[in-house]
Amino acid sequence: MTQGWIVSLIFSLILTSSCSTPKIAPISESTSPEVELPKEIQTQFAVKEVKDMPPPRAPTPTPTATSAAVPTSKTSKKSSKKKASAAETRTVTQIAEAAPAFQYPLRRKDPVPFWVGEKQSIEVTFFGMAAGEFELETMPLKQVNGRKVFHFEGRAKSSSVFALVYRLNDKIESFMDYDGIFSHRFHMLLDQTRQRRDSLELFDHEKKQVYYWNRKNHVEKGYSEIKEYKEISPFTQDSFSAYFYARTLPLEPGASYIIPVSSEGKSWEMQLTVVRREMIDTPLGKKQAVVVRPQTRFQGVLKQDKGESYIWLSDDDRRFILRFEAQVKIGTVVGSLKKVTLGEPPSTAQNADQKPENNSR
């Protein structure tokens, strides 16, 4: 989930990093996933503007005609000597319906909590020191695989002081189905002190598989590359879209929600448990928050993490991240909402060409 991404980006390697780390060669753009993908996959998962989207086509079964000779018999009145007349045949045409077309779920509940143009800026601290900042932004609607999609971006950057210990400048993107609220495409670019990564995940829900391509330059391990297809549960989330899906849940007191996730070629489940509700201080003033605890389940078994993590979401129809805490090997990583831009309401955001409203708080 988003919290796990934050921790991995900022702190997973901090304890083994140093200022004297040598430079890592950048990953060549000439061999980017977009260039080397098979043509049919390039076309299927290309990101396009909504205005270029073809009109939806209703699936219509294609009938096939099959003919069969059905014998009929008649008795001749003129010839009583014959026991039976010659057999006659007539043709019967049977219409066989085609197999039902693949059906996408309709899980969107209006109004959706994420608005085009919304932006959350969160300050991350470690032992009271400003470690970095990350932003979550909802971009204009796009289309992928002939489907309208939400476009989410996340950017993380270390502070100037913390960069002396460990530098990062990372970006992730997720494209979530507008009606079904599941992931079609995930792209991650990491530029850090000890590694550079370019990771792409393409979700084919009809075939129940994900195409995973990860390229990495590591300061000690060198260059490595993975290309593989993996099976997935239908309508699963990526590690970033899981947060946006969670924002659509009712988050009832004491409830636990299971979210299927696929990341880095592995399928697992996020168990999100509602812990409590409480008032907290935020840049938006005092806000009622719902506190949730994300945990990982693999093959139905709850994974025992080394440290607990909690996320405070605004207890309203937007579910902004107000705060998070994640225990690491030493200390606790804390993130606090610094600024939020509300974006434009869904009633006006349907036009992808319309510029988002800059109503910051």
Protein backbone atom coordinates (compact mmCIF):
# COMPACT_ATOMS: atom_id res chain seq x y z
CA MET A 1 0.00 0.00 0.00
CA THR A 2 1.09 3.66 -0.16
CA GLN A 3 2.59 3.52 3.32
CA GLY A 4 4.77 0.57 2.34
CA TRP A 5 5.93 2.42 -0.76
CA ILE A 6 6.88 5.45 1.33
CA VAL A 7 8.97 3.42 3.74
CA SER A 8 10.70 1.45 1.00
CA LEU A 9 11.56 4.59 -0.95
CA ILE A 10 12.96 6.54 1.95
CA PHE A 11 14.20 4.19 4.63
CA SER A 12 14.63 0.60 3.50
CA LEU A 13 18.27 1.15 2.56
CA ILE A 14 19.22 3.97 4.90
CA LEU A 15 20.97 1.77 7.46
CA THR A 16 23.43 0.44 4.88
CA SER A 17 23.99 3.64 2.86
CA SER A 18 26.94 6.02 3.06
CA CYS A 19 28.06 9.34 1.62
CA SER A 20 30.92 7.73 -0.29
CA THR A 21 28.69 5.53 -2.47
CA PRO A 22 29.93 5.61 -6.08
CA LYS A 23 27.75 6.86 -8.91
CA ILE A 24 25.43 4.39 -10.62
CA ALA A 25 25.12 4.36 -14.39
CA PRO A 26 21.66 5.41 -15.60
CA ILE A 27 19.43 2.84 -17.26
CA SER A 28 19.46 3.42 -21.00
CA GLU A 29 16.25 4.94 -22.34
CA SER A 30 16.92 3.33 -25.73
CA THR A 31 15.97 -0.02 -24.22
CA SER A 32 12.99 1.21 -22.21
CA PRO A 33 10.03 -1.13 -21.71
CA GLU A 34 7.98 1.01 -24.09
CA VAL A 35 10.45 0.35 -26.91
CA GLU A 36 11.03 -3.37 -26.42
CA LEU A 37 7.48 -4.50 -25.72
CA PRO A 38 5.80 -6.66 -28.37
CA LYS A 39 3.74 -4.50 -30.71
CA GLU A 40 0.40 -5.93 -29.59
CA ILE A 41 1.21 -5.20 -25.93
CA GLN A 42 2.42 -1.70 -26.80
CA THR A 43 -0.89 -1.01 -28.51
CA GLN A 44 -3.02 -2.60 -25.79
CA PHE A 45 -1.44 -0.73 -22.88
CA ALA A 46 -0.49 2.55 -24.53
CA VAL A 47 -1.63 5.59 -22.54
CA LYS A 48 -3.88 7.83 -24.63
CA GLU A 49 -6.04 10.88 -24.15
CA VAL A 50 -9.72 10.33 -23.40
CA LYS A 51 -10.72 12.53 -26.34
CA ASP A 52 -9.19 9.93 -28.69
CA MET A 53 -11.15 7.11 -27.10
CA PRO A 54 -13.44 5.19 -29.48
CA PRO A 55 -17.11 4.88 -28.48
CA PRO A 56 -17.86 1.80 -26.38
CA ARG A 57 -19.03 -1.22 -28.30
CA ALA A 58 -21.71 -3.40 -26.79
CA PRO A 59 -20.79 -7.08 -27.08
CA THR A 60 -23.11 -8.88 -29.47
CA PRO A 61 -23.08 -12.67 -29.84
CA THR A 62 -22.26 -13.84 -33.34
CA PRO A 63 -24.82 -16.48 -34.36
CA THR A 64 -23.66 -19.52 -36.30
CA ALA A 65 -26.09 -21.53 -38.40
CA THR A 66 -26.00 -25.31 -38.44
CA SER A 67 -28.19 -27.39 -40.71
CA ALA A 68 -29.58 -30.83 -40.00
CA ALA A 69 -31.71 -33.11 -42.15
CA VAL A 70 -34.84 -34.17 -40.28
CA PRO A 71 -36.77 -37.04 -41.90
CA THR A 72 -40.55 -36.79 -42.26
CA SER A 73 -42.90 -39.42 -43.65
CA LYS A 74 -46.20 -39.21 -45.51
CA THR A 75 -48.61 -42.01 -46.50
CA SER A 76 -49.70 -41.95 -50.15
CA LYS A 77 -53.47 -42.06 -50.59
CA LYS A 78 -53.16 -43.14 -54.22
CA SER A 79 -51.03 -46.20 -53.55
CA SER A 80 -52.50 -48.41 -50.84
CA LYS A 81 -50.19 -51.22 -51.88
CA LYS A 82 -47.13 -49.35 -50.60
CA LYS A 83 -46.57 -49.77 -46.88
CA ALA A 84 -44.84 -46.38 -46.64
CA SER A 85 -44.02 -43.54 -48.94
CA ALA A 86 -40.55 -42.31 -49.74
CA ALA A 87 -39.01 -40.33 -46.93
CA GLU A 88 -38.90 -36.58 -47.31
CA THR A 89 -36.45 -34.27 -45.56
CA ARG A 90 -36.62 -30.68 -44.37
CA THR A 91 -33.79 -28.44 -43.14
CA VAL A 92 -33.83 -27.00 -39.62
CA THR A 93 -31.47 -24.12 -38.84
CA GLN A 94 -30.20 -23.90 -35.25
CA ILE A 95 -28.69 -20.66 -33.95
CA ALA A 96 -25.77 -21.21 -31.54
CA GLU A 97 -24.90 -18.20 -29.39
CA ALA A 98 -21.26 -17.24 -28.96
CA ALA A 99 -19.59 -17.52 -25.58
CA PRO A 100 -20.40 -14.53 -23.34
CA ALA A 101 -17.96 -11.63 -23.65
CA PHE A 102 -15.58 -10.82 -20.80
CA GLN A 103 -17.37 -8.61 -18.28
CA TYR A 104 -15.68 -5.82 -16.33
CA PRO A 105 -17.17 -5.03 -12.91
CA LEU A 106 -18.86 -1.74 -12.10
CA ARG A 107 -17.49 -0.83 -8.67
CA ARG A 108 -17.33 2.95 -8.91
CA LYS A 109 -19.62 4.70 -6.44
CA ASP A 110 -20.27 8.35 -7.20
CA PRO A 111 -19.03 10.74 -6.13
CA VAL A 112 -15.55 9.22 -6.13
CA PRO A 113 -13.22 10.53 -3.37
CA PHE A 114 -10.32 11.37 -5.69
CA TRP A 115 -10.79 14.44 -7.87
CA VAL A 116 -8.80 15.46 -10.93
CA GLY A 117 -6.25 18.04 -9.82
CA GLU A 118 -6.11 16.97 -6.17
CA LYS A 119 -2.65 16.98 -4.63
CA GLN A 120 -1.46 15.85 -1.22
CA SER A 121 1.95 17.05 -0.02
CA ILE A 122 3.29 15.05 2.94
CA GLU A 123 6.41 15.84 4.96
CA VAL A 124 8.37 12.80 6.15
CA THR A 125 10.50 12.93 9.32
CA PHE A 126 12.84 10.48 11.03
CA PHE A 127 14.03 11.07 14.61
CA GLY A 128 12.52 14.55 14.29
CA MET A 129 14.66 15.42 11.25
CA ALA A 130 13.05 16.41 7.94
CA ALA A 131 13.90 13.45 5.72
CA GLY A 132 11.93 14.28 2.61
CA GLU A 133 8.59 14.98 1.02
CA PHE A 134 6.28 13.06 -1.22
CA GLU A 135 3.30 14.15 -3.28
CA LEU A 136 0.26 12.23 -4.45
CA GLU A 137 -1.57 13.78 -7.40
CA THR A 138 -4.63 12.85 -9.45
CA MET A 139 -3.97 13.74 -13.08
CA PRO A 140 -6.53 14.24 -15.91
CA LEU A 141 -8.36 11.10 -17.04
CA LYS A 142 -6.69 8.90 -19.65
CA GLN A 143 -7.46 5.68 -21.51
CA VAL A 144 -5.65 2.35 -21.48
CA ASN A 145 -6.74 -0.83 -23.25
CA GLY A 146 -9.79 0.97 -24.64
CA ARG A 147 -10.96 1.79 -21.09
CA LYS A 148 -11.25 5.15 -19.37
CA VAL A 149 -8.82 5.28 -16.43
CA PHE A 150 -7.85 7.45 -13.48
CA HIS A 151 -4.22 8.56 -13.65
CA PHE A 152 -2.36 8.81 -10.32
CA GLU A 153 1.20 10.06 -9.80
CA GLY A 154 3.43 9.82 -6.75
CA ARG A 155 6.76 11.61 -6.34
CA ALA A 156 9.23 11.27 -3.47
CA LYS A 157 12.33 13.40 -2.92
CA SER A 158 14.80 13.49 -0.05
CA SER A 159 15.48 16.77 1.75
CA SER A 160 18.78 18.54 1.05
CA VAL A 161 20.13 17.59 4.49
CA PHE A 162 18.96 13.99 4.37
CA ALA A 163 20.38 13.61 0.85
CA LEU A 164 23.84 13.76 2.42
CA VAL A 165 22.98 10.42 4.01
CA TYR A 166 20.71 8.95 1.36
CA ARG A 167 19.46 10.62 -1.81
CA LEU A 168 16.32 9.74 -3.68
CA ASN A 169 14.23 11.26 -6.45
CA ASP A 170 11.53 8.76 -7.38
CA LYS A 171 8.29 8.67 -9.34
CA ILE A 172 5.46 6.15 -9.67
CA GLU A 173 2.34 6.09 -11.85
CA SER A 174 -0.81 4.03 -11.69
CA PHE A 175 -3.70 3.83 -14.14
CA MET A 176 -6.92 2.61 -12.49
CA ASP A 177 -10.07 1.58 -14.34
CA TYR A 178 -12.66 4.36 -14.13
CA ASP A 179 -15.64 2.02 -13.68
CA GLY A 180 -14.07 -1.12 -12.21
CA ILE A 181 -11.58 0.55 -9.79
CA PHE A 182 -8.70 -1.87 -10.53
CA SER A 183 -5.23 -1.39 -11.99
CA HIS A 184 -4.35 -1.59 -15.68
CA ARG A 185 -0.81 -0.28 -15.57
CA PHE A 186 1.90 0.59 -13.03
CA HIS A 187 5.26 2.26 -13.72
CA MET A 188 8.00 3.04 -11.20
CA LEU A 189 11.23 4.99 -11.71
CA LEU A 190 13.70 5.02 -8.81
CA ASP A 191 16.78 7.25 -8.75
CA GLN A 192 18.53 6.65 -5.44
CA THR A 193 21.99 6.63 -3.92
CA ARG A 194 22.40 2.87 -4.15
CA GLN A 195 20.16 1.92 -7.06
CA ARG A 196 18.31 2.98 -10.17
CA ARG A 197 15.25 1.05 -11.26
CA ASP A 198 12.75 1.10 -14.09
CA SER A 199 9.83 -1.21 -13.32
CA LEU A 200 6.71 -1.76 -15.43
CA GLU A 201 3.63 -3.88 -14.66
CA LEU A 202 0.81 -4.38 -17.18
CA PHE A 203 -2.38 -6.07 -15.99
CA ASP A 204 -4.39 -8.20 -18.44
CA HIS A 205 -7.45 -9.07 -16.37
CA GLU A 206 -9.15 -11.02 -19.14
CA LYS A 207 -6.18 -13.41 -19.30
CA LYS A 208 -5.65 -13.19 -15.51
CA GLN A 209 -1.98 -12.35 -15.88
CA VAL A 210 0.44 -9.48 -15.35
CA TYR A 211 3.45 -8.66 -17.50
CA TYR A 212 6.33 -7.63 -15.23
CA TRP A 213 9.56 -6.02 -16.42
CA ASN A 214 12.11 -4.79 -13.91
CA ARG A 215 15.52 -3.35 -14.75
CA LYS A 216 17.92 -2.35 -12.00
CA ASN A 217 21.42 -0.95 -11.64
CA HIS A 218 22.66 -1.57 -8.10
CA VAL A 219 25.86 -0.12 -6.66
CA GLU A 220 27.05 -3.54 -5.45
CA LYS A 221 25.06 -6.12 -7.41
CA GLY A 222 25.37 -4.43 -10.79
CA TYR A 223 22.78 -4.64 -13.57
CA SER A 224 19.90 -7.11 -13.46
CA GLU A 225 16.76 -7.56 -15.52
CA ILE A 226 13.56 -9.57 -15.10
CA LYS A 227 10.90 -10.19 -17.75
CA GLU A 228 8.05 -12.50 -16.88
CA TYR A 229 4.33 -13.20 -16.98
CA LYS A 230 2.62 -14.05 -13.70
CA GLU A 231 -0.90 -15.17 -12.85
CA ILE A 232 -3.09 -12.72 -10.91
CA SER A 233 -6.50 -12.61 -9.32
CA PRO A 234 -9.06 -10.81 -11.49
CA PHE A 235 -9.33 -7.06 -10.92
CA THR A 236 -6.34 -6.83 -8.60
CA GLN A 237 -4.56 -3.63 -7.52
CA ASP A 238 -0.95 -2.54 -7.86
CA SER A 239 0.96 -1.33 -4.80
CA PHE A 240 -0.05 2.30 -5.45
CA SER A 241 -3.65 1.96 -6.65
CA ALA A 242 -4.41 -0.05 -3.48
CA TYR A 243 -4.46 3.21 -1.50
CA PHE A 244 -6.94 4.83 -3.89
CA TYR A 245 -9.12 1.72 -3.82
CA ALA A 246 -9.06 1.85 0.00
CA ARG A 247 -10.43 5.40 -0.17
CA THR A 248 -13.62 4.03 -1.74
CA LEU A 249 -14.28 1.62 1.16
CA PRO A 250 -16.78 2.45 3.94
CA LEU A 251 -14.15 1.80 6.68
CA GLU A 252 -16.71 0.78 9.27
CA PRO A 253 -15.64 0.54 12.95
CA GLY A 254 -13.75 -2.69 13.69
CA ALA A 255 -14.02 -3.93 10.11
CA SER A 256 -11.21 -5.57 8.14
CA TYR A 257 -10.99 -5.38 4.35
CA ILE A 258 -8.97 -7.65 2.07
CA ILE A 259 -7.47 -6.04 -1.04
CA PRO A 260 -5.79 -8.28 -3.67
CA VAL A 261 -2.48 -6.77 -4.79
CA SER A 262 0.18 -7.70 -7.34
CA SER A 263 3.59 -6.06 -7.19
CA GLU A 264 7.02 -7.05 -8.49
CA GLY A 265 5.59 -10.23 -9.98
CA LYS A 266 4.15 -11.45 -6.68
CA SER A 267 0.48 -11.71 -5.69
CA TRP A 268 -0.53 -11.05 -2.11
CA GLU A 269 -3.33 -9.47 -0.09
CA MET A 270 -3.51 -6.27 1.89
CA GLN A 271 -5.55 -6.59 5.07
CA LEU A 272 -6.77 -3.17 6.14
CA THR A 273 -8.18 -3.06 9.67
CA VAL A 274 -10.10 -0.09 11.08
CA VAL A 275 -8.60 0.54 14.54
CA ARG A 276 -10.37 3.65 15.86
CA ARG A 277 -11.55 7.18 15.15
CA GLU A 278 -10.07 10.28 16.79
CA MET A 279 -9.52 14.02 16.42
CA ILE A 280 -6.04 15.18 15.37
CA ASP A 281 -4.40 18.52 14.52
CA THR A 282 -3.65 19.09 10.83
CA PRO A 283 -2.81 22.05 8.55
CA LEU A 284 -6.54 21.99 7.74
CA GLY A 285 -7.33 22.49 11.42
CA LYS A 286 -8.64 19.85 13.80
CA LYS A 287 -9.92 16.92 11.79
CA GLN A 288 -11.77 13.73 12.60
CA ALA A 289 -9.57 10.85 11.44
CA VAL A 290 -10.11 7.15 10.92
CA VAL A 291 -7.03 5.15 11.94
CA VAL A 292 -6.31 2.04 9.87
CA ARG A 293 -3.62 -0.61 10.13
CA PRO A 294 -2.31 -2.17 6.89
CA GLN A 295 -0.95 -5.71 7.07
CA THR A 296 0.25 -8.20 4.48
CA ARG A 297 -1.36 -11.60 3.85
CA PHE A 298 0.29 -14.23 1.65
CA GLN A 299 -1.74 -17.27 0.61
CA GLY A 300 -4.26 -16.40 3.31
CA VAL A 301 -1.67 -16.27 6.12
CA LEU A 302 -1.09 -12.98 7.91
CA LYS A 303 2.56 -11.95 7.71
CA GLN A 304 4.07 -10.89 11.03
CA ASP A 305 5.85 -7.62 10.28
CA LYS A 306 8.79 -6.49 12.40
CA GLY A 307 7.05 -3.21 13.21
CA GLU A 308 3.50 -1.92 13.17
CA SER A 309 2.25 0.75 10.80
CA TYR A 310 -0.77 3.04 11.04
CA ILE A 311 -2.39 5.53 8.70
CA TRP A 312 -4.71 8.38 9.71
CA LEU A 313 -7.23 9.12 6.94
CA SER A 314 -9.62 12.05 6.99
CA ASP A 315 -12.99 10.71 8.16
CA ASP A 316 -14.95 12.38 5.38
CA ASP A 317 -15.80 11.74 1.75
CA ARG A 318 -12.19 12.41 0.57
CA ARG A 319 -10.04 10.11 2.76
CA PHE A 320 -6.87 12.19 2.54
CA ILE A 321 -3.74 10.93 4.32
CA LEU A 322 -3.43 13.13 7.42
CA ARG A 323 -0.62 11.20 9.07
CA PHE A 324 1.20 7.87 9.02
CA GLU A 325 3.64 6.11 11.34
CA ALA A 326 5.80 3.14 10.41
CA GLN A 327 8.20 1.37 12.74
CA VAL A 328 11.55 0.45 11.16
CA LYS A 329 14.66 -1.28 12.51
CA ILE A 330 15.48 1.75 14.63
CA GLY A 331 12.93 4.42 15.35
CA THR A 332 9.71 5.38 13.61
CA VAL A 333 9.09 7.05 10.28
CA VAL A 334 6.40 9.74 10.54
CA GLY A 335 4.56 11.45 7.71
CA SER A 336 2.31 14.49 8.20
CA LEU A 337 0.07 16.25 5.72
CA LYS A 338 1.63 19.58 4.84
CA LYS A 339 -0.68 20.90 2.13
CA VAL A 340 -3.64 19.69 0.09
CA THR A 341 -5.17 20.88 -3.17
CA LEU A 342 -8.77 19.70 -3.43
CA GLY A 343 -8.99 19.52 -7.23
CA GLU A 344 -12.21 19.90 -9.17
CA PRO A 345 -15.47 18.12 -8.30
CA PRO A 346 -16.28 15.02 -10.38
CA SER A 347 -19.28 16.74 -11.98
CA THR A 348 -16.91 18.99 -13.92
CA ALA A 349 -13.90 16.68 -14.06
CA GLN A 350 -15.37 14.37 -16.69
CA ASN A 351 -13.87 16.59 -19.38
CA ALA A 352 -10.24 15.47 -19.45
CA ASP A 353 -9.19 18.63 -21.32
CA GLN A 354 -10.49 20.93 -18.59
CA LYS A 355 -7.74 22.32 -16.36
CA PRO A 356 -8.12 21.45 -12.66
CA GLU A 357 -9.14 24.11 -10.21
CA ASN A 358 -6.35 25.29 -7.90
CA ASN A 359 -8.25 25.38 -4.60
CA SER A 360 -5.45 24.74 -2.12
CA ARG A 361 -5.67 24.53 1.62
